[in-house]
Amino acid sequence: MNASVKEQLMDKILHRLDVDSPNLSSATSQELAKATNQLVQEVQSLNRVLSTLNKTTSTFIKK
C-alpha cells in the first residue's frame, strides 16, 4: 500500500470517527461499534478495489 493510499485511508478513518463519535471521551460502546463496523466496511471495499486492480494489472502484463 503506497503512502497516498494510506493517507486516504487514514483520512476516511478520521472522518468516520468525527462523524460517528465526535466526542470520543463520551462515545458509547454502540457508537464505537458502529464506527468500527463502518471502518471495516471501508477497508473491505478498498481491498476489493485493490484486488480488482491487481487482477487487471496482472492480466494486462501477461498480454
Tab-separated table of C-alpha atoms in Angstrom:
chain	number	residue	atom	x	y	z
A	1	MET	CA	0.000	0.000	0.000
A	2	ASN	CA	1.603	3.278	-1.050
A	3	ALA	CA	1.736	6.414	1.073
A	4	SER	CA	-1.089	8.133	-0.818
A	5	VAL	CA	-3.476	5.218	-0.296
A	6	LYS	CA	-2.515	5.009	3.383
A	7	GLU	CA	-3.139	8.731	3.766
A	8	GLN	CA	-6.531	8.479	2.068
A	9	LEU	CA	-7.499	5.548	4.268
A	10	MET	CA	-6.436	7.399	7.404
A	11	ASP	CA	-8.445	10.446	6.293
A	12	LYS	CA	-11.511	8.232	5.863
A	13	ILE	CA	-10.961	6.651	9.262
A	14	LEU	CA	-10.632	10.026	10.968
A	15	HIS	CA	-13.684	11.336	9.127
A	16	ARG	CA	-15.764	8.334	10.217
A	17	LEU	CA	-14.666	8.824	13.799
A	18	ASP	CA	-15.506	12.540	13.642
A	19	VAL	CA	-18.937	11.858	12.155
A	20	ASP	CA	-19.911	8.877	14.292
A	21	SER	CA	-18.211	9.754	17.559
A	22	PRO	CA	-17.385	13.459	17.730
A	23	ASN	CA	-16.618	13.246	21.453
A	24	LEU	CA	-14.695	10.029	21.859
A	25	SER	CA	-14.438	10.528	25.603
A	26	SER	CA	-18.215	10.338	25.842
A	27	ALA	CA	-18.859	7.903	22.996
A	28	THR	CA	-20.969	4.912	23.898
A	29	SER	CA	-19.961	1.359	23.129
A	30	GLN	CA	-22.693	1.320	20.494
A	31	GLU	CA	-21.261	4.421	18.778
A	32	LEU	CA	-17.763	2.968	18.820
A	33	ALA	CA	-19.058	-0.352	17.480
A	34	LYS	CA	-20.853	1.473	14.663
A	35	ALA	CA	-17.712	3.447	13.773
A	36	THR	CA	-15.621	0.275	13.876
A	37	ASN	CA	-18.056	-1.587	11.624
A	38	GLN	CA	-18.016	1.256	9.129
A	39	LEU	CA	-14.219	1.275	9.155
A	40	VAL	CA	-14.205	-2.460	8.491
A	41	GLN	CA	-16.574	-1.908	5.558
A	42	GLU	CA	-14.307	0.837	4.170
A	43	VAL	CA	-11.270	-1.450	4.411
A	44	GLN	CA	-13.155	-4.333	2.775
A	45	SER	CA	-14.233	-2.012	-0.029
A	46	LEU	CA	-10.668	-0.826	-0.506
A	47	ASN	CA	-9.456	-4.430	-0.558
A	48	ARG	CA	-11.980	-5.302	-3.287
A	49	VAL	CA	-10.847	-2.348	-5.393
A	50	LEU	CA	-7.185	-3.225	-4.917
A	51	SER	CA	-7.850	-6.879	-5.729
A	52	THR	CA	-9.604	-5.906	-8.960
A	53	LEU	CA	-6.776	-3.536	-9.829
A	54	ASN	CA	-4.186	-6.237	-9.171
A	55	LYS	CA	-6.055	-8.753	-11.355
A	56	THR	CA	-6.442	-6.211	-14.147
A	57	THR	CA	-2.787	-5.230	-13.956
A	58	SER	CA	-1.712	-8.870	-13.913
A	59	THR	CA	-3.860	-9.636	-16.963
A	60	PHE	CA	-2.551	-6.570	-18.772
A	61	ILE	CA	1.078	-7.502	-18.070
A	62	LYS	CA	0.556	-11.091	-19.296
A	63	LYS	CA	-0.771	-9.842	-22.648
